[in-house]
Every structure is written in structure tokens, then in C-alpha cells.
Amino acid sequence: MQQFTLQQKSFLLLLAVVTIGFGWILAPYAGAVFWGVVLAILFAPLNRWLLKKTNNKPNLSALLTLLSIVVMVILPLALITVSLVDQAATVYEMVRSGELSVGTYFKKMMAALPQWAVGLLERFDLTSVAKLQQKMTEGASQVSQTVARQAIHVGSYTFDLMVSMCIMLYLLYFLLRDGQSLAARIRGAVPLSRKYKQRLFSNFTAVTRATVKGNILVAIAQGALGGLIFWFLDVQAPVLWGVVMAFLSLLPAIGAALVWAPVAVYFLVTGSVWEGITLIAFGVIVIGLVDNILRPILVGKDTKMPDYVVLLSTVGGMALFGLNGFVIGPVVAALFIASWDLFASASEFHTD
């Protein structure tokens, strides 16, 4: 076995220290760097196509790709955010003024329940209607106070968001322009044989592209369909609830139903049977099928991972890394599977 000299050990220690230090410096804008890398991977095919169309002019092709990302991703996201903030402010104002009362909705639901259902709730100590109503009202009040406190700092949040956006777009331009050479340098620095590096890097790229493309398309589809049915049924703030469903749909199999199912139950118990049945049918048949059909096609097929691994890695990733985790989780899972497959199939790693 090769023995490291003191000079080699010192160099490896220096390499580790400066790498950790550089990561520490980038930590405040880790999200901007992360999404810059993800968008560069996602739009690399478009950049390569534009590179051919521009007679191999990397600066121009990278700029055109960046403008395409702004038009297709950044501007629609900004417009949705403006509508979301407007509707969220309207709902907050209605809650604060008492026009929209959680307690009132709860009273209507309890009054519409049959006696046996009320008796069942009493057996589980859930009927103290007044107590439950008080708890729900207190919860709504706490949420409202939190929203108000966050609104005070909206200016600093907006500034930080703009700085992160500028850093991401600036970095994205250079990743698009120099991405192939950077990837080649990283592959060259990894101390593995070429065939192993090729397989691992191919897995990383494919899983990242499939996860982002698949999950975001599914989220957009489910959020848009959910907001549309809420608008049709005259539910207040359909854009707000559509965005909430889009975020929740990042959780495979269970996401959007966390929003539309309680609304459907409320419709049914308050006598709006047609609305409740329509929402349930639309949620199960249309919104549910989007998740059950599109997600395995767009995510599972390219990642070559079982659905349960995609689900667990997505949920675990989001628990650890927040919103970024819906990409990080499946990527780590795919690299885990690929690494163990390589280890199992590589004879040089085994001893007799």
C-alpha cells in the first residue's frame, strides 16, 4: 500500500482546510450557487443547441440561454409571486378584520355534522367545540401575528432575494459558457478510473435534470389545476391555494390532497354537496392522475430508481435541506445506488 510522505500529508491537510474555508465563504449564498448549478445542468442542452446555431460563439449562446431562462423561469415566477403576495395580504386582512373567521367555518362544520359524528368526537375528547374553536382561533391568530412580523422585514428579505438572484444569474452565465471545461476539470480531479467517473457523473447529471424537470412540471401542473378548480368553485384566494398545492406536490403521492381534501370535506358537511363531489372527483381523477402518471414518467424513468426510493429521498431531503432538498435528496440516493452498484460489480474492490 502506498505510504504518504509528510509533504503529501501536509498538502492534503492544506487542501482540506482551503476547501472547507471556501465552502464557508460561499455558505451565505449556497442557495444561489446551488440553483445556478441546477439551472446550468437543466438548460445545458439548449445552450449546446444555441452554440451550434451561433457558429460556436460561447459568449453569445450563453447570453441567449440566460435570457431564455429569465423569460421562461424568472419572469413567470415573479408574476406568480406578486399575485401570491397580493392574495395573501387580502386573506390576512380578512382574517384580521374578522370577515374571514376560522371559528365561523368550524361552527358551520360542527352544526352540519350528524349527532353520531358529534358523539364520536366527544368520545375522543374532541368535542369541546368551544375549546377546539378556541384552539383553532388561537392558531390562526398566531399565524397572523407571524405573518405580520415577517411583513415588517419584507424589505430586507426582498433585498437579500435580489442579491441572491443577481449572484445566481451572474454565476449561471459562466457555468453555461464554461460548463464543459469546468466539468472536465472536476472529473479529472476525482481519483477514480475513467469508467467509474463517467458512470457517476452521468448519474448525477441525469438525476438532477430528471428530478428538477419532473418535480417542477408536476408541481406546476397540480398547482395550476388546483387553483383552476378552486376558482371555478369560488374558493377565496385560488392563486394562493394553487401555489400552496404546487409546493406540497413536491411530496410524491400525498402533496396537493392536503389542501383540496379538507376543502372538499368542508363543502360536503356544510351542505354544498355538488361542490364537494366535484372537488373530490377532480382531485382524485385529474390532479391525482397528474402525480401518478407524470411523476414516474418524468422522474422515475430517468433516475432508474423505484418510486418508494424517490419518495423517501425527496421527503428526507426536504426535511434536512428545505426546498433545495427535493433535488438534493434524490441525487444523493441515485449516487448511493450507483456507487454500491459499481462496488458490487468491480472485481478490483474485492479480495479473495
Short mmCIF file of C-alpha atoms in Angstrom, two decimals:
data_model
loop_
_atom_site.label_atom_id
_atom_site.label_comp_id
_atom_site.label_asym_id
_atom_site.label_seq_id
_atom_site.Cartn_x
_atom_site.Cartn_y
_atom_site.Cartn_z
CA MET A 1 0.00 0.00 0.00
CA GLN A 2 1.30 3.44 -0.91
CA GLN A 3 2.59 5.38 2.07
CA PHE A 4 2.02 9.12 2.17
CA THR A 5 5.05 11.27 2.88
CA LEU A 6 4.94 14.16 5.32
CA GLN A 7 4.85 16.57 2.37
CA GLN A 8 1.85 14.74 0.82
CA LYS A 9 0.00 14.66 4.15
CA SER A 10 0.64 18.38 4.64
CA PHE A 11 -0.66 19.14 1.17
CA LEU A 12 -3.82 17.04 1.71
CA LEU A 13 -4.42 18.84 5.01
CA LEU A 14 -3.97 22.22 3.28
CA LEU A 15 -6.35 21.09 0.51
CA ALA A 16 -8.99 20.09 3.05
CA VAL A 17 -8.65 23.35 5.01
CA VAL A 18 -8.89 25.67 1.99
CA THR A 19 -11.81 23.65 0.58
CA ILE A 20 -13.71 23.95 3.86
CA GLY A 21 -12.82 27.65 4.03
CA PHE A 22 -14.06 28.27 0.50
CA GLY A 23 -17.30 26.44 1.28
CA TRP A 24 -17.70 28.57 4.40
CA ILE A 25 -17.30 31.74 2.33
CA LEU A 26 -19.97 30.57 -0.14
CA ALA A 27 -22.36 29.39 2.62
CA PRO A 28 -24.40 32.65 2.86
CA TYR A 29 -25.36 32.28 -0.81
CA ALA A 30 -25.31 28.50 -1.02
CA GLY A 31 -28.87 28.52 -2.38
CA ALA A 32 -27.92 30.87 -5.23
CA VAL A 33 -24.89 28.74 -6.12
CA PHE A 34 -26.92 25.53 -5.89
CA TRP A 35 -29.70 26.75 -8.20
CA GLY A 36 -27.14 28.24 -10.58
CA VAL A 37 -25.58 24.77 -10.96
CA VAL A 38 -29.00 23.09 -11.25
CA LEU A 39 -30.23 25.51 -13.94
CA ALA A 40 -26.94 25.16 -15.83
CA ILE A 41 -27.41 21.37 -15.91
CA LEU A 42 -31.09 21.69 -16.83
CA PHE A 43 -30.53 24.14 -19.71
CA ALA A 44 -27.23 22.70 -20.96
CA PRO A 45 -28.95 21.02 -23.98
CA LEU A 46 -30.47 24.37 -25.01
CA ASN A 47 -27.08 26.05 -24.65
CA ARG A 48 -25.41 23.38 -26.81
CA TRP A 49 -28.11 23.80 -29.47
CA LEU A 50 -27.65 27.59 -29.45
CA LEU A 51 -23.88 27.12 -29.62
CA LYS A 52 -24.30 25.32 -32.94
CA LYS A 53 -26.76 27.92 -34.24
CA THR A 54 -24.40 30.80 -33.38
CA ASN A 55 -21.41 29.24 -35.21
CA ASN A 56 -19.65 28.21 -32.00
CA LYS A 57 -19.82 31.55 -30.14
CA PRO A 58 -19.92 30.57 -26.44
CA ASN A 59 -20.49 34.10 -25.10
CA LEU A 60 -23.49 34.70 -27.34
CA SER A 61 -25.02 31.25 -26.79
CA ALA A 62 -24.64 31.57 -23.00
CA LEU A 63 -26.24 35.02 -23.08
CA LEU A 64 -29.17 33.80 -25.21
CA THR A 65 -29.67 30.82 -22.89
CA LEU A 66 -29.60 33.12 -19.88
CA LEU A 67 -32.22 35.39 -21.47
CA SER A 68 -34.35 32.31 -22.20
CA ILE A 69 -34.13 31.28 -18.54
CA VAL A 70 -35.19 34.78 -17.45
CA VAL A 71 -38.19 34.73 -19.80
CA MET A 72 -39.26 31.14 -19.16
CA VAL A 73 -38.47 30.85 -15.42
CA ILE A 74 -37.68 34.11 -13.63
CA LEU A 75 -40.42 36.39 -15.03
CA PRO A 76 -43.31 33.88 -14.62
CA LEU A 77 -42.09 33.16 -11.10
CA ALA A 78 -42.01 36.89 -10.33
CA LEU A 79 -45.55 37.39 -11.67
CA ILE A 80 -46.87 34.45 -9.62
CA THR A 81 -45.09 35.81 -6.56
CA VAL A 82 -46.74 39.23 -6.99
CA SER A 83 -50.19 37.61 -7.28
CA LEU A 84 -49.42 35.37 -4.31
CA VAL A 85 -48.37 38.27 -2.10
CA ASP A 86 -51.46 40.25 -3.13
CA GLN A 87 -53.87 37.41 -2.32
CA ALA A 88 -52.03 36.50 0.89
CA ALA A 89 -52.30 40.14 2.03
CA THR A 90 -56.02 40.12 1.19
CA VAL A 91 -56.62 36.93 3.17
CA TYR A 92 -54.59 38.26 6.11
CA GLU A 93 -56.64 41.47 6.11
CA MET A 94 -59.90 39.46 6.05
CA VAL A 95 -58.73 37.32 8.98
CA ARG A 96 -57.59 40.36 10.94
CA SER A 97 -60.89 42.20 10.37
CA GLY A 98 -62.97 39.15 11.25
CA GLU A 99 -64.52 38.90 7.80
CA LEU A 100 -62.84 35.51 7.41
CA SER A 101 -63.11 33.60 10.67
CA VAL A 102 -61.76 30.11 11.25
CA GLY A 103 -64.13 29.78 14.18
CA THR A 104 -67.14 30.56 11.98
CA TYR A 105 -66.19 27.88 9.47
CA PHE A 106 -65.62 25.44 12.31
CA LYS A 107 -69.04 26.22 13.76
CA LYS A 108 -70.70 25.58 10.41
CA MET A 109 -68.95 22.24 10.10
CA MET A 110 -69.90 21.14 13.60
CA ALA A 111 -73.51 22.23 13.14
CA ALA A 112 -73.75 20.24 9.90
CA LEU A 113 -72.34 17.02 11.41
CA PRO A 114 -74.83 14.29 12.37
CA GLN A 115 -75.30 13.53 16.05
CA TRP A 116 -73.38 10.25 15.86
CA ALA A 117 -70.34 12.06 14.50
CA VAL A 118 -70.50 14.63 17.29
CA GLY A 119 -70.80 11.77 19.79
CA LEU A 120 -67.72 10.11 18.27
CA LEU A 121 -65.77 13.32 18.65
CA GLU A 122 -66.88 13.54 22.28
CA ARG A 123 -65.54 10.05 22.98
CA PHE A 124 -62.10 11.20 21.83
CA ASP A 125 -62.37 14.38 23.88
CA LEU A 126 -62.56 16.46 20.69
CA THR A 127 -65.93 17.90 21.30
CA SER A 128 -65.45 20.54 23.44
CA VAL A 129 -66.47 22.57 20.40
CA ALA A 130 -65.73 25.77 22.24
CA LYS A 131 -62.31 24.50 23.24
CA LEU A 132 -61.46 23.33 19.73
CA GLN A 133 -62.74 26.55 18.28
CA GLN A 134 -60.62 28.49 20.73
CA LYS A 135 -57.53 26.47 19.84
CA MET A 136 -58.11 26.93 16.12
CA THR A 137 -58.73 30.64 16.56
CA GLU A 138 -55.57 30.95 18.66
CA GLY A 139 -53.66 29.07 15.98
CA ALA A 140 -54.98 31.39 13.28
CA SER A 141 -54.08 34.36 15.46
CA GLN A 142 -50.53 33.08 15.92
CA VAL A 143 -50.18 32.56 12.17
CA SER A 144 -51.47 36.09 11.57
CA GLN A 145 -49.01 37.54 14.07
CA THR A 146 -46.17 35.62 12.43
CA VAL A 147 -47.19 36.96 9.02
CA ALA A 148 -47.29 40.48 10.43
CA ARG A 149 -43.83 40.12 11.96
CA GLN A 150 -42.40 38.76 8.73
CA ALA A 151 -44.03 41.57 6.76
CA ILE A 152 -42.01 44.08 8.82
CA HIS A 153 -38.83 42.53 7.44
CA VAL A 154 -40.08 42.15 3.88
CA GLY A 155 -37.76 44.92 2.70
CA SER A 156 -34.60 43.15 3.87
CA TYR A 157 -35.91 39.84 2.50
CA THR A 158 -36.53 41.45 -0.87
CA PHE A 159 -33.02 42.92 -0.90
CA ASP A 160 -31.44 39.57 0.04
CA LEU A 161 -33.53 37.82 -2.61
CA MET A 162 -32.45 40.30 -5.28
CA VAL A 163 -28.78 39.91 -4.32
CA SER A 164 -29.10 36.11 -4.43
CA MET A 165 -30.86 36.33 -7.79
CA CYS A 166 -28.11 38.52 -9.26
CA ILE A 167 -25.41 36.18 -7.94
CA MET A 168 -27.24 33.17 -9.38
CA LEU A 169 -27.67 34.76 -12.83
CA TYR A 170 -24.07 36.00 -12.88
CA LEU A 171 -22.75 32.56 -11.93
CA LEU A 172 -25.17 30.87 -14.32
CA TYR A 173 -23.78 32.77 -17.30
CA PHE A 174 -20.25 31.48 -16.65
CA LEU A 175 -21.47 27.96 -15.89
CA LEU A 176 -23.27 27.91 -19.23
CA ARG A 177 -20.29 29.34 -21.09
CA ASP A 178 -17.54 27.30 -19.39
CA GLY A 179 -19.57 24.39 -18.04
CA GLN A 180 -18.00 21.67 -20.17
CA SER A 181 -14.43 22.67 -19.33
CA LEU A 182 -15.29 23.01 -15.61
CA ALA A 183 -16.93 19.57 -15.60
CA ALA A 184 -13.86 18.10 -17.33
CA ARG A 185 -11.55 19.62 -14.69
CA ILE A 186 -13.70 18.25 -11.86
CA ARG A 187 -13.77 14.79 -13.46
CA GLY A 188 -10.01 14.93 -13.88
CA ALA A 189 -9.51 15.78 -10.18
CA VAL A 190 -11.61 12.86 -8.90
CA PRO A 191 -9.22 9.96 -8.08
CA LEU A 192 -11.21 7.19 -9.82
CA SER A 193 -10.80 5.37 -13.10
CA ARG A 194 -12.46 6.84 -16.17
CA LYS A 195 -15.31 4.32 -16.42
CA TYR A 196 -16.35 4.87 -12.79
CA LYS A 197 -16.17 8.65 -13.10
CA GLN A 198 -18.19 8.56 -16.30
CA ARG A 199 -20.94 6.49 -14.71
CA LEU A 200 -21.14 8.55 -11.52
CA PHE A 201 -21.16 11.90 -13.34
CA SER A 202 -23.73 10.64 -15.84
CA ASN A 203 -25.95 9.54 -12.95
CA PHE A 204 -25.55 12.89 -11.22
CA THR A 205 -26.48 14.85 -14.35
CA ALA A 206 -29.39 12.60 -15.34
CA VAL A 207 -30.91 12.50 -11.86
CA THR A 208 -30.56 16.26 -11.34
CA ARG A 209 -32.17 17.03 -14.69
CA ALA A 210 -34.95 14.45 -14.27
CA THR A 211 -35.73 15.44 -10.67
CA VAL A 212 -35.96 19.17 -11.36
CA LYS A 213 -37.74 18.77 -14.69
CA GLY A 214 -40.15 16.13 -13.41
CA ASN A 215 -40.97 17.55 -9.98
CA ILE A 216 -41.32 21.13 -11.19
CA LEU A 217 -43.54 20.17 -14.13
CA VAL A 218 -45.72 18.04 -11.84
CA ALA A 219 -45.86 20.85 -9.26
CA ILE A 220 -46.82 23.44 -11.91
CA ALA A 221 -49.49 21.13 -13.36
CA GLN A 222 -51.02 20.24 -9.99
CA GLY A 223 -50.87 23.81 -8.69
CA ALA A 224 -52.46 25.20 -11.86
CA LEU A 225 -55.22 22.56 -11.89
CA GLY A 226 -55.87 23.03 -8.17
CA GLY A 227 -56.05 26.81 -8.49
CA LEU A 228 -58.34 26.44 -11.52
CA ILE A 229 -60.86 24.19 -9.72
CA PHE A 230 -60.77 26.46 -6.65
CA TRP A 231 -61.52 29.46 -8.89
CA PHE A 232 -64.35 27.53 -10.58
CA LEU A 233 -65.85 26.63 -7.18
CA ASP A 234 -65.44 30.23 -5.97
CA VAL A 235 -62.97 29.40 -3.19
CA GLN A 236 -61.24 32.53 -1.92
CA ALA A 237 -57.64 33.21 -2.99
CA PRO A 238 -57.31 30.50 -5.67
CA VAL A 239 -53.81 31.65 -6.68
CA LEU A 240 -52.65 31.41 -3.07
CA TRP A 241 -54.02 27.88 -2.66
CA GLY A 242 -52.73 26.88 -6.09
CA VAL A 243 -49.19 27.89 -5.09
CA VAL A 244 -49.55 26.03 -1.78
CA MET A 245 -50.66 22.91 -3.68
CA ALA A 246 -47.73 23.30 -6.08
CA PHE A 247 -45.26 23.39 -3.17
CA LEU A 248 -46.93 20.46 -1.40
CA SER A 249 -46.97 18.43 -4.61
CA LEU A 250 -43.19 18.21 -4.32
CA LEU A 251 -44.03 15.44 -1.84
CA PRO A 252 -44.91 12.48 -4.07
CA ALA A 253 -48.34 10.80 -3.67
CA ILE A 254 -49.66 12.93 -0.78
CA GLY A 255 -48.97 16.59 -1.58
CA ALA A 256 -51.84 18.52 -3.16
CA ALA A 257 -54.52 16.44 -1.40
CA LEU A 258 -53.50 18.08 1.88
CA VAL A 259 -55.20 21.24 0.54
CA TRP A 260 -58.13 20.16 -1.63
CA ALA A 261 -59.31 17.21 0.54
CA PRO A 262 -60.18 19.32 3.66
CA VAL A 263 -61.95 21.87 1.43
CA ALA A 264 -63.98 19.05 -0.15
CA VAL A 265 -64.92 17.73 3.30
CA TYR A 266 -65.99 21.23 4.35
CA PHE A 267 -68.20 21.51 1.26
CA LEU A 268 -69.85 18.16 2.00
CA VAL A 269 -70.57 18.72 5.69
CA THR A 270 -71.91 22.24 5.13
CA GLY A 271 -74.42 21.11 2.52
CA SER A 272 -72.54 22.11 -0.64
CA VAL A 273 -72.71 18.52 -1.88
CA TRP A 274 -72.30 19.27 -5.58
CA GLU A 275 -69.18 21.37 -4.94
CA GLY A 276 -67.72 18.73 -2.62
CA ILE A 277 -68.30 15.85 -5.05
CA THR A 278 -66.92 17.92 -7.95
CA LEU A 279 -63.78 18.78 -5.99
CA ILE A 280 -63.22 15.16 -4.87
CA ALA A 281 -63.72 13.83 -8.41
CA PHE A 282 -61.42 16.47 -9.90
CA GLY A 283 -58.82 15.96 -7.17
CA VAL A 284 -58.71 12.18 -7.47
CA ILE A 285 -59.13 11.80 -11.23
CA VAL A 286 -57.37 14.86 -12.65
CA ILE A 287 -54.91 16.16 -10.01
CA GLY A 288 -54.16 12.65 -8.74
CA LEU A 289 -53.51 11.24 -12.20
CA VAL A 290 -51.02 14.02 -12.92
CA ASP A 291 -48.98 12.77 -9.96
CA ASN A 292 -49.48 9.06 -10.65
CA ILE A 293 -48.75 9.24 -14.39
CA LEU A 294 -46.40 12.16 -15.00
CA ARG A 295 -44.09 11.78 -11.98
CA PRO A 296 -42.98 8.17 -12.66
CA ILE A 297 -42.51 9.02 -16.36
CA LEU A 298 -40.52 12.21 -15.80
CA VAL A 299 -38.68 11.30 -12.58
CA GLY A 300 -38.58 7.53 -12.06
CA LYS A 301 -37.79 6.64 -15.68
CA ASP A 302 -34.68 8.81 -15.98
CA THR A 303 -33.46 8.23 -12.44
CA LYS A 304 -33.98 4.47 -12.71
CA MET A 305 -34.98 4.47 -9.05
CA PRO A 306 -38.03 2.77 -7.51
CA ASP A 307 -40.93 5.07 -6.62
CA TYR A 308 -40.52 4.41 -2.89
CA VAL A 309 -36.85 5.47 -3.03
CA VAL A 310 -37.84 8.68 -4.85
CA LEU A 311 -40.50 9.38 -2.19
CA LEU A 312 -38.27 8.68 0.82
CA SER A 313 -35.27 10.57 -0.57
CA THR A 314 -37.44 13.56 -1.50
CA VAL A 315 -39.13 13.77 1.91
CA GLY A 316 -35.84 13.21 3.76
CA GLY A 317 -34.01 15.74 1.61
CA MET A 318 -36.66 18.41 2.20
CA ALA A 319 -36.61 17.70 5.94
CA LEU A 320 -32.85 18.31 6.04
CA PHE A 321 -32.31 20.98 3.38
CA GLY A 322 -35.70 22.67 2.97
CA LEU A 323 -36.92 23.34 -0.56
CA ASN A 324 -33.50 22.55 -2.04
CA GLY A 325 -33.86 19.03 -0.65
CA PHE A 326 -36.30 17.93 -3.34
CA VAL A 327 -33.28 17.92 -5.68
CA ILE A 328 -30.51 17.03 -3.20
CA GLY A 329 -32.35 14.01 -1.74
CA PRO A 330 -32.92 12.05 -4.99
CA VAL A 331 -29.45 12.98 -6.30
CA VAL A 332 -27.78 11.60 -3.16
CA ALA A 333 -29.97 8.48 -3.34
CA ALA A 334 -29.08 7.91 -7.01
CA LEU A 335 -25.36 8.35 -6.32
CA PHE A 336 -25.68 5.97 -3.36
CA ILE A 337 -27.25 3.29 -5.57
CA ALA A 338 -24.77 3.89 -8.40
CA SER A 339 -21.77 3.75 -6.03
CA TRP A 340 -22.87 0.46 -4.50
CA ASP A 341 -23.61 -0.99 -7.94
CA LEU A 342 -20.09 -0.07 -9.00
CA PHE A 343 -18.64 -1.57 -5.83
CA ALA A 344 -20.59 -4.81 -6.31
CA SER A 345 -19.54 -5.17 -9.94
CA ALA A 346 -15.90 -4.07 -9.68
CA SER A 347 -13.62 -7.03 -9.04
CA GLU A 348 -10.65 -4.85 -8.06
CA PHE A 349 -12.50 -3.74 -4.92
CA HIS A 350 -12.81 -7.31 -3.69
CA THR A 351 -10.23 -9.61 -2.17
CA ASP A 352 -10.13 -13.39 -2.36
#
